[in-house]
mmCIF file of C-alpha atoms in Angstrom:
data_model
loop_
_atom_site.group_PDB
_atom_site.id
_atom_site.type_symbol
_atom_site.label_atom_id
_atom_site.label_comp_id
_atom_site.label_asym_id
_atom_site.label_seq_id
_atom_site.Cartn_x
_atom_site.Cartn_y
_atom_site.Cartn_z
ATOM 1 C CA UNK A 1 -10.958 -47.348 80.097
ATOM 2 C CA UNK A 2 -9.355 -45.839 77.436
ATOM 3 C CA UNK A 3 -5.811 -44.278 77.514
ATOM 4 C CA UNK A 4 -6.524 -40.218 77.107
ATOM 5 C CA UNK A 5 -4.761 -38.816 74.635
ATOM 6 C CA UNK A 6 -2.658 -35.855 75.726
ATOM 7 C CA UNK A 7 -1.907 -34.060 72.516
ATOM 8 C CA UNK A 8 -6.268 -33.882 71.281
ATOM 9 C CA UNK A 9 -6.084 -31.107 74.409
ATOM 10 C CA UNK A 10 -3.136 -29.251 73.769
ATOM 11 C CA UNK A 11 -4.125 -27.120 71.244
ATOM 12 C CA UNK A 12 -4.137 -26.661 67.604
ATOM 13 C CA UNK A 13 -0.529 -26.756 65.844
ATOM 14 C CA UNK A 14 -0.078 -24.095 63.145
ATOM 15 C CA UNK A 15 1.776 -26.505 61.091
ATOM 16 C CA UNK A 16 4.590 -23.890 60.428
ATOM 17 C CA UNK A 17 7.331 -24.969 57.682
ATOM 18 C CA UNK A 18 10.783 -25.926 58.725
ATOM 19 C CA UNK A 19 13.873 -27.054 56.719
ATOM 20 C CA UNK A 20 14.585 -30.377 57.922
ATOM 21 C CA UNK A 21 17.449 -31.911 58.553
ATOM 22 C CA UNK A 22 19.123 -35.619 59.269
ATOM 23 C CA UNK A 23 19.209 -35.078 62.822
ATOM 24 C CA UNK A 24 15.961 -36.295 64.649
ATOM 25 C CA UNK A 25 16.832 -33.801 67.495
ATOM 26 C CA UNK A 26 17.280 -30.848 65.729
ATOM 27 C CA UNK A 27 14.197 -31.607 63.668
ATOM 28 C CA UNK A 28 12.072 -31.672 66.795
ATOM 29 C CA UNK A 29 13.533 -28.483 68.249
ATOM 30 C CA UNK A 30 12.820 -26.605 65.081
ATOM 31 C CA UNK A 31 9.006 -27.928 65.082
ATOM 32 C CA UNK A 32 8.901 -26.710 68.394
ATOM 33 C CA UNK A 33 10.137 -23.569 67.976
ATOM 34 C CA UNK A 34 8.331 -22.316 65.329
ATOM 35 C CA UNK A 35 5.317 -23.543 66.366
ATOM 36 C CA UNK A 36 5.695 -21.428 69.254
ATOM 37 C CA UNK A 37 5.819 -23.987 71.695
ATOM 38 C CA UNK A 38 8.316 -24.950 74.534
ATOM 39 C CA UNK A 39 10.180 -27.901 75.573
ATOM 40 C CA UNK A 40 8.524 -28.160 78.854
ATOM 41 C CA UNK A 41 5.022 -27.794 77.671
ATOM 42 C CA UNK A 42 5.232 -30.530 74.826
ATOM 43 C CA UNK A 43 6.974 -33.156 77.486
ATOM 44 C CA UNK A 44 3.551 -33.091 79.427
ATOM 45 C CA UNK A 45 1.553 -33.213 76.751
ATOM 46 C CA UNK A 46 3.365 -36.390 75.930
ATOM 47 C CA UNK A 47 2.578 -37.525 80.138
ATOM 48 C CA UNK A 48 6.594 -36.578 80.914
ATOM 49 C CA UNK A 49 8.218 -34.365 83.521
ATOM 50 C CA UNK A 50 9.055 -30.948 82.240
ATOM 51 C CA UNK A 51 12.320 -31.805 81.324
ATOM 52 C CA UNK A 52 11.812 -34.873 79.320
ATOM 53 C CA UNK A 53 12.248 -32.986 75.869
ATOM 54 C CA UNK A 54 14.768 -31.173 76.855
ATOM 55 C CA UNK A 55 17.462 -33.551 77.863
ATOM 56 C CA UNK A 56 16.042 -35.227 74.682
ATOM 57 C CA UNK A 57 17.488 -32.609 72.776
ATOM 58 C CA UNK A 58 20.076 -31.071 74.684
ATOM 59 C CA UNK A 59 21.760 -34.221 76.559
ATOM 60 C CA UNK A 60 21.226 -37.184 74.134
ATOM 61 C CA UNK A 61 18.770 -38.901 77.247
ATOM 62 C CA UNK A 62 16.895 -40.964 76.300
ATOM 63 C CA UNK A 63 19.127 -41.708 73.394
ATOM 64 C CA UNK A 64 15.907 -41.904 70.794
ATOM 65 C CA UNK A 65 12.234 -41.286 71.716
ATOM 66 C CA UNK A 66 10.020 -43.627 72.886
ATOM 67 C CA UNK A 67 8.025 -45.321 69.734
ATOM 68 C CA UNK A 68 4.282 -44.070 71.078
ATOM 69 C CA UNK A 69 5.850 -40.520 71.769
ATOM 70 C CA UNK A 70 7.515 -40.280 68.139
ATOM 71 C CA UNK A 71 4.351 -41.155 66.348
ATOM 72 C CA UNK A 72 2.284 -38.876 68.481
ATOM 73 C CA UNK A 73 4.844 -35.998 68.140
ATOM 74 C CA UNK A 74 4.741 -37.040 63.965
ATOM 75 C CA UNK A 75 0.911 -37.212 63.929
ATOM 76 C CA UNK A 76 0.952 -33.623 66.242
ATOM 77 C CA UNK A 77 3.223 -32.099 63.984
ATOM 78 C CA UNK A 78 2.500 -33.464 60.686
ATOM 79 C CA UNK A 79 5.486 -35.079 59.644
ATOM 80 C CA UNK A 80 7.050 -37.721 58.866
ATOM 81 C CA UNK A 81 8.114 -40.187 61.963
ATOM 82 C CA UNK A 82 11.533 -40.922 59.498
ATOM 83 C CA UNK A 83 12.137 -37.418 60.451
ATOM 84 C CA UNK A 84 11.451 -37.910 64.103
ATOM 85 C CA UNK A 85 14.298 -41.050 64.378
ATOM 86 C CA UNK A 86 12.041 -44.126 62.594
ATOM 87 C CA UNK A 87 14.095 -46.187 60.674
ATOM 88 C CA UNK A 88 12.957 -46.346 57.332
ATOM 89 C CA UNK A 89 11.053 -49.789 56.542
ATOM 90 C CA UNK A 90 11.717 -50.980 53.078
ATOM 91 C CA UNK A 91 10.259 -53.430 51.260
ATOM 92 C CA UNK A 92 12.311 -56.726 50.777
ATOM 93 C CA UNK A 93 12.162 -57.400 47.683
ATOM 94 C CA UNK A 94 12.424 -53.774 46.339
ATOM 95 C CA UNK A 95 14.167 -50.546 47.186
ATOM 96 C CA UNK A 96 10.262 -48.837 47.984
ATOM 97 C CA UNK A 97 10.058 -47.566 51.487
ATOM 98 C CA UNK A 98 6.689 -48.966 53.232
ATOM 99 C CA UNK A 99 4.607 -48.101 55.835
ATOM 100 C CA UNK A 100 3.463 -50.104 58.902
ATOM 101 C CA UNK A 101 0.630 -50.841 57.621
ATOM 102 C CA UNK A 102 2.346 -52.500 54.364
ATOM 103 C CA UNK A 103 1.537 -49.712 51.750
ATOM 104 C CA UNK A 104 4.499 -49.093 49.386
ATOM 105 C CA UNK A 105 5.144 -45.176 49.523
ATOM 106 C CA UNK A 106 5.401 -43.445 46.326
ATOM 107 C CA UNK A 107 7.749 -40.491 46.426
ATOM 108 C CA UNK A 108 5.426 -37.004 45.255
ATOM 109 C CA UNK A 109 7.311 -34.127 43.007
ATOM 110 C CA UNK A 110 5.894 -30.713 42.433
ATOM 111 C CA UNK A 111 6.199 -30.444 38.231
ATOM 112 C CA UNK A 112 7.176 -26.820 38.717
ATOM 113 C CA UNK A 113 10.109 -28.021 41.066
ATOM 114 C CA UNK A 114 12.379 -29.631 38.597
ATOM 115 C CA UNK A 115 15.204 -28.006 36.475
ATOM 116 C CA UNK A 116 18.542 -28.839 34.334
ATOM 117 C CA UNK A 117 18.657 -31.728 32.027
ATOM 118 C CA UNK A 118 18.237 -36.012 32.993
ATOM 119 C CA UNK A 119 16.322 -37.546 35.195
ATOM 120 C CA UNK A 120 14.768 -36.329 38.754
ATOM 121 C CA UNK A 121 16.951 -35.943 41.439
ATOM 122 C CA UNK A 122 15.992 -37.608 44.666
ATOM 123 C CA UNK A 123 16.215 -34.322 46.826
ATOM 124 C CA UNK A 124 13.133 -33.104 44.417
ATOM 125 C CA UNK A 125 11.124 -35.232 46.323
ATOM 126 C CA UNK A 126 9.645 -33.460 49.437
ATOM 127 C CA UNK A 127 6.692 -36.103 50.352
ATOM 128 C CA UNK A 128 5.217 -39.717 49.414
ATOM 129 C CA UNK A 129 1.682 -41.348 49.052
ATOM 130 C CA UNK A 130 1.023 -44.892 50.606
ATOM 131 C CA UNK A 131 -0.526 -47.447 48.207
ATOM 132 C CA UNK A 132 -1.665 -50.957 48.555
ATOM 133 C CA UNK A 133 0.700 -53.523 46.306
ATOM 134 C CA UNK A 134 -2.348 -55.656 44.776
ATOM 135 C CA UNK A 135 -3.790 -51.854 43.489
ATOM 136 C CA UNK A 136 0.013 -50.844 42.455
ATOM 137 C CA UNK A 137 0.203 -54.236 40.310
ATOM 138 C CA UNK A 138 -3.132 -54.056 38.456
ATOM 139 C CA UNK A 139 -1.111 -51.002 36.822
ATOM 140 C CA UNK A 140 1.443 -53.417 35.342
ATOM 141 C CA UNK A 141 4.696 -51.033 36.502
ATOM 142 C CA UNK A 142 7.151 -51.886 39.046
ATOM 143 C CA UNK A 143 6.495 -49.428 42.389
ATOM 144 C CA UNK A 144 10.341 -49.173 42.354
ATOM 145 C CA UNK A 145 9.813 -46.791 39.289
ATOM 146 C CA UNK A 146 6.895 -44.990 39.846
ATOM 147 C CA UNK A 147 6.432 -41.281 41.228
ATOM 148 C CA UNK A 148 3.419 -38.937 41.912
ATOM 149 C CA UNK A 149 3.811 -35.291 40.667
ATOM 150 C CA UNK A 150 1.153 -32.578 41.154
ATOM 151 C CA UNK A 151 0.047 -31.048 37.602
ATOM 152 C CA UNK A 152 0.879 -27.225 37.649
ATOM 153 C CA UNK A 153 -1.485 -25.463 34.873
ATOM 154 C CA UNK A 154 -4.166 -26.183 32.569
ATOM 155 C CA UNK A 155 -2.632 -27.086 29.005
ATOM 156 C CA UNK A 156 -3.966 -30.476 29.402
ATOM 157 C CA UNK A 157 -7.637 -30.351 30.354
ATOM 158 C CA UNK A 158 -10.199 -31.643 30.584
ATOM 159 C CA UNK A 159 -7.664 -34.713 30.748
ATOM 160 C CA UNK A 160 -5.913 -33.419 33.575
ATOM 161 C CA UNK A 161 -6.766 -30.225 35.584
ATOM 162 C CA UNK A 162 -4.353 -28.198 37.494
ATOM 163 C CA UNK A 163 -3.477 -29.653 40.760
ATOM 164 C CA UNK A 164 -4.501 -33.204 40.165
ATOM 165 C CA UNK A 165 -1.785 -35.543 41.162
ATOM 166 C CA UNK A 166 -0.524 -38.264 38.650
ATOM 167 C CA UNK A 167 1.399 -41.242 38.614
ATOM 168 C CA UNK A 168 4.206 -41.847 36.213
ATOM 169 C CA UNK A 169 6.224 -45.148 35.548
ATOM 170 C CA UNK A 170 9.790 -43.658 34.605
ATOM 171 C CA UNK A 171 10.442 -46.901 33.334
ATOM 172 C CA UNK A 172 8.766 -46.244 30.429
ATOM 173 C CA UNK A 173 11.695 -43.820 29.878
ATOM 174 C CA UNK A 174 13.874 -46.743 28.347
ATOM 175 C CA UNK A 175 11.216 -48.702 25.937
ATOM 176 C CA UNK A 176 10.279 -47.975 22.382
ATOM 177 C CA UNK A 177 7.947 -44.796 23.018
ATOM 178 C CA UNK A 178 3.973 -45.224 22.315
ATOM 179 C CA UNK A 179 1.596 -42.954 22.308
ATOM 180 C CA UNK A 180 -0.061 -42.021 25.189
ATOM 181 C CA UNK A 181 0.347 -39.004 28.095
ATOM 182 C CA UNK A 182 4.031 -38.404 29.341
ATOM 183 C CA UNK A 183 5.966 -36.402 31.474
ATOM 184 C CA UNK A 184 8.843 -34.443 29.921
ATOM 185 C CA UNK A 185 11.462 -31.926 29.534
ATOM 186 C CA UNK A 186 11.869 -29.529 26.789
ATOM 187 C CA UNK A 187 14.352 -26.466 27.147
ATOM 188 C CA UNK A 188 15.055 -27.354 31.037
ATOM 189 C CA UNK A 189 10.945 -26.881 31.546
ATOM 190 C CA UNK A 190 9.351 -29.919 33.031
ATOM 191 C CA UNK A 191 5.771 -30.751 30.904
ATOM 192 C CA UNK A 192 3.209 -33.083 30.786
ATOM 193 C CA UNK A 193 1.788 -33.674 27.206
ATOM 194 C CA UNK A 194 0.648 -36.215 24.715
ATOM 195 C CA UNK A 195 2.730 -37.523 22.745
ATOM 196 C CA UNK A 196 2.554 -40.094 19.695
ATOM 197 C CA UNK A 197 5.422 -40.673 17.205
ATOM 198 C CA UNK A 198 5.033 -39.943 13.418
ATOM 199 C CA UNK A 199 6.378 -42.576 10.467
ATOM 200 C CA UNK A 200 8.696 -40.083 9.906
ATOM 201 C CA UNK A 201 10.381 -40.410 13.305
ATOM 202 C CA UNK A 202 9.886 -37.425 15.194
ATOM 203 C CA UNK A 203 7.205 -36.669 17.792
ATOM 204 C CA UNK A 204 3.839 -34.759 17.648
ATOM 205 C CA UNK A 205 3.644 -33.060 21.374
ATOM 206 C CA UNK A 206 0.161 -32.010 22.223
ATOM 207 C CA UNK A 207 -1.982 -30.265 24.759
ATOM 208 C CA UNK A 208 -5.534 -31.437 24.895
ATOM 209 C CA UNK A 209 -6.189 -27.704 26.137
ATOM 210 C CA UNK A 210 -7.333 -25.845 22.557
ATOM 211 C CA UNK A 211 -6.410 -22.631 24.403
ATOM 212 C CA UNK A 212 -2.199 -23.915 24.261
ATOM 213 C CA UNK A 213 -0.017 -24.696 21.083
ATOM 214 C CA UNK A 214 1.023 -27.868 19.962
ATOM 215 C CA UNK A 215 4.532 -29.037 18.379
ATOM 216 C CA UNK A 216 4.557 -31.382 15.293
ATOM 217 C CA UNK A 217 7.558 -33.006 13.946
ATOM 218 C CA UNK A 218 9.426 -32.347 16.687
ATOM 219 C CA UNK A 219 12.891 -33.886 16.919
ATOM 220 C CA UNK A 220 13.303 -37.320 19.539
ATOM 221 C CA UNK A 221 17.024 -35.617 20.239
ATOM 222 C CA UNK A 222 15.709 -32.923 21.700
ATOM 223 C CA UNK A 223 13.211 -34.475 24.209
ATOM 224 C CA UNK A 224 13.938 -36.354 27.508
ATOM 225 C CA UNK A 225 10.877 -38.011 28.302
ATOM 226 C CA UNK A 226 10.931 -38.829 32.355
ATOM 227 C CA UNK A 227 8.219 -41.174 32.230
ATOM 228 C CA UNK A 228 4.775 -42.257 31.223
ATOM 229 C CA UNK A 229 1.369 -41.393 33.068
ATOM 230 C CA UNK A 230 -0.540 -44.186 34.188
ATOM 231 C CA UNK A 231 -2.719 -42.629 36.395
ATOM 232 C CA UNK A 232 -4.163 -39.996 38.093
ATOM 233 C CA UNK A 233 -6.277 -38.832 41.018
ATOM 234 C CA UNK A 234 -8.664 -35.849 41.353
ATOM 235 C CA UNK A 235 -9.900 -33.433 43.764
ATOM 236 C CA UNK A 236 -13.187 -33.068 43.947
#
């Protein structure tokens, strides 16, 4: 027979935003109460006495939740478990978190989210996308420098429509620039536009929209490219 699952009758979580912090306890106390919900009631929807989640949180007993109630409280409350007390599994060989399942997570960015000059800082970084390595090295770019960021706007369709989320290899950042789609800032504004590089030296920046303006002859000084798209995925 199979094991009933508790939280599938509880009720449907409103999924209200919290700011989250290091500490796994706090983190669950703030899910619960904004969600409306109460210590009590969420320790027997995880099978617990009443006061399971609240010694949790209050006393430090048990000192870390059990590994099925974490992921169920994660998968409940649509989180992260990382934020719940899982450590964070890395790959060996590389600094890119995985998940159990072996998909190297690619940290997301909202392009609006970004300001001041250099590269992106990693507390822009709010979420991450699983992906499977064979897939990740057909692109030819190390998963260690690659990022997804949601598109904000239209300036580049049909190319790339507002919303779609692409993938950009920031190494590309620190080779000989070739044409092709990048991210970059201008003026402290994060952009995505084409860009190819004239004999003269300087850069042509393009939107494939007709409806925006393009820049010719612009100078290399004054852009910091973050990184080169290499893909992208679109809702449908």
């Amino acid at each position: 027979m199979s094991r009933k699952n508790p939280i599938a009758n509880f009720g449907q979580c409103r999924y209200v935003a919290v700011t989250m912090s290091d500490d796994p306890r706090a983190n669950l106390e703030q899910l619960i109460r904004k969600n409306g919900h109460d210590f009590a009631a969420i320790s027997k929807m995880l099978g617990k006495n009443a006061a399971y989640i609240q010694q949790y949180i209050r006393r430090g007993s048990p000192k870390k939740l059990d590994e099925e109630d974490r992921r169920r409280l994660a998968e409940f409350y649509g989180v992260e478990e990382r934020l719940l007390g899982a450590p964070a599994l890395r790959d060996s060989r590389r600094s890119t978190p995985v998940t159990p399942d072996g998909l190297l997570r690619i940290k997301q960015l909202q392009v609006g989210a970004s300001a001041g000059p250099g590269a992106l800082a990693d507390d822009e970084y709010a979420e991450s996308m699983g992906f499977g390595r064979k897939w990740l090295r057909r692109l030819g770019a190390d998963p260690a420098h690659l990022s997804l960021i949601a598109v904000d706007g239209d300036s580049m369709d049909p190319t790339l429509g507002d919303g779609d989320d692409i993938m950009v290899d920031h190494s590309a950042a620190s080779r000989p620039l070739r044409d092709g789609i990048y991210v970059l800032r201008m003026d402290d504004v994060l952009l995505v536009k084409r860009v190819a590089m004239g004999p003269s030296g300087k850069l042509s920046i393009r939107s494939d929209n007709p409806q925006y303006p393009d820049w010719e002859d612009v100078s290399a000084e004054s852009v910091n490219i973050i990184g080169r798209v290499v893909w992208t995925g679109r809702r449908l």
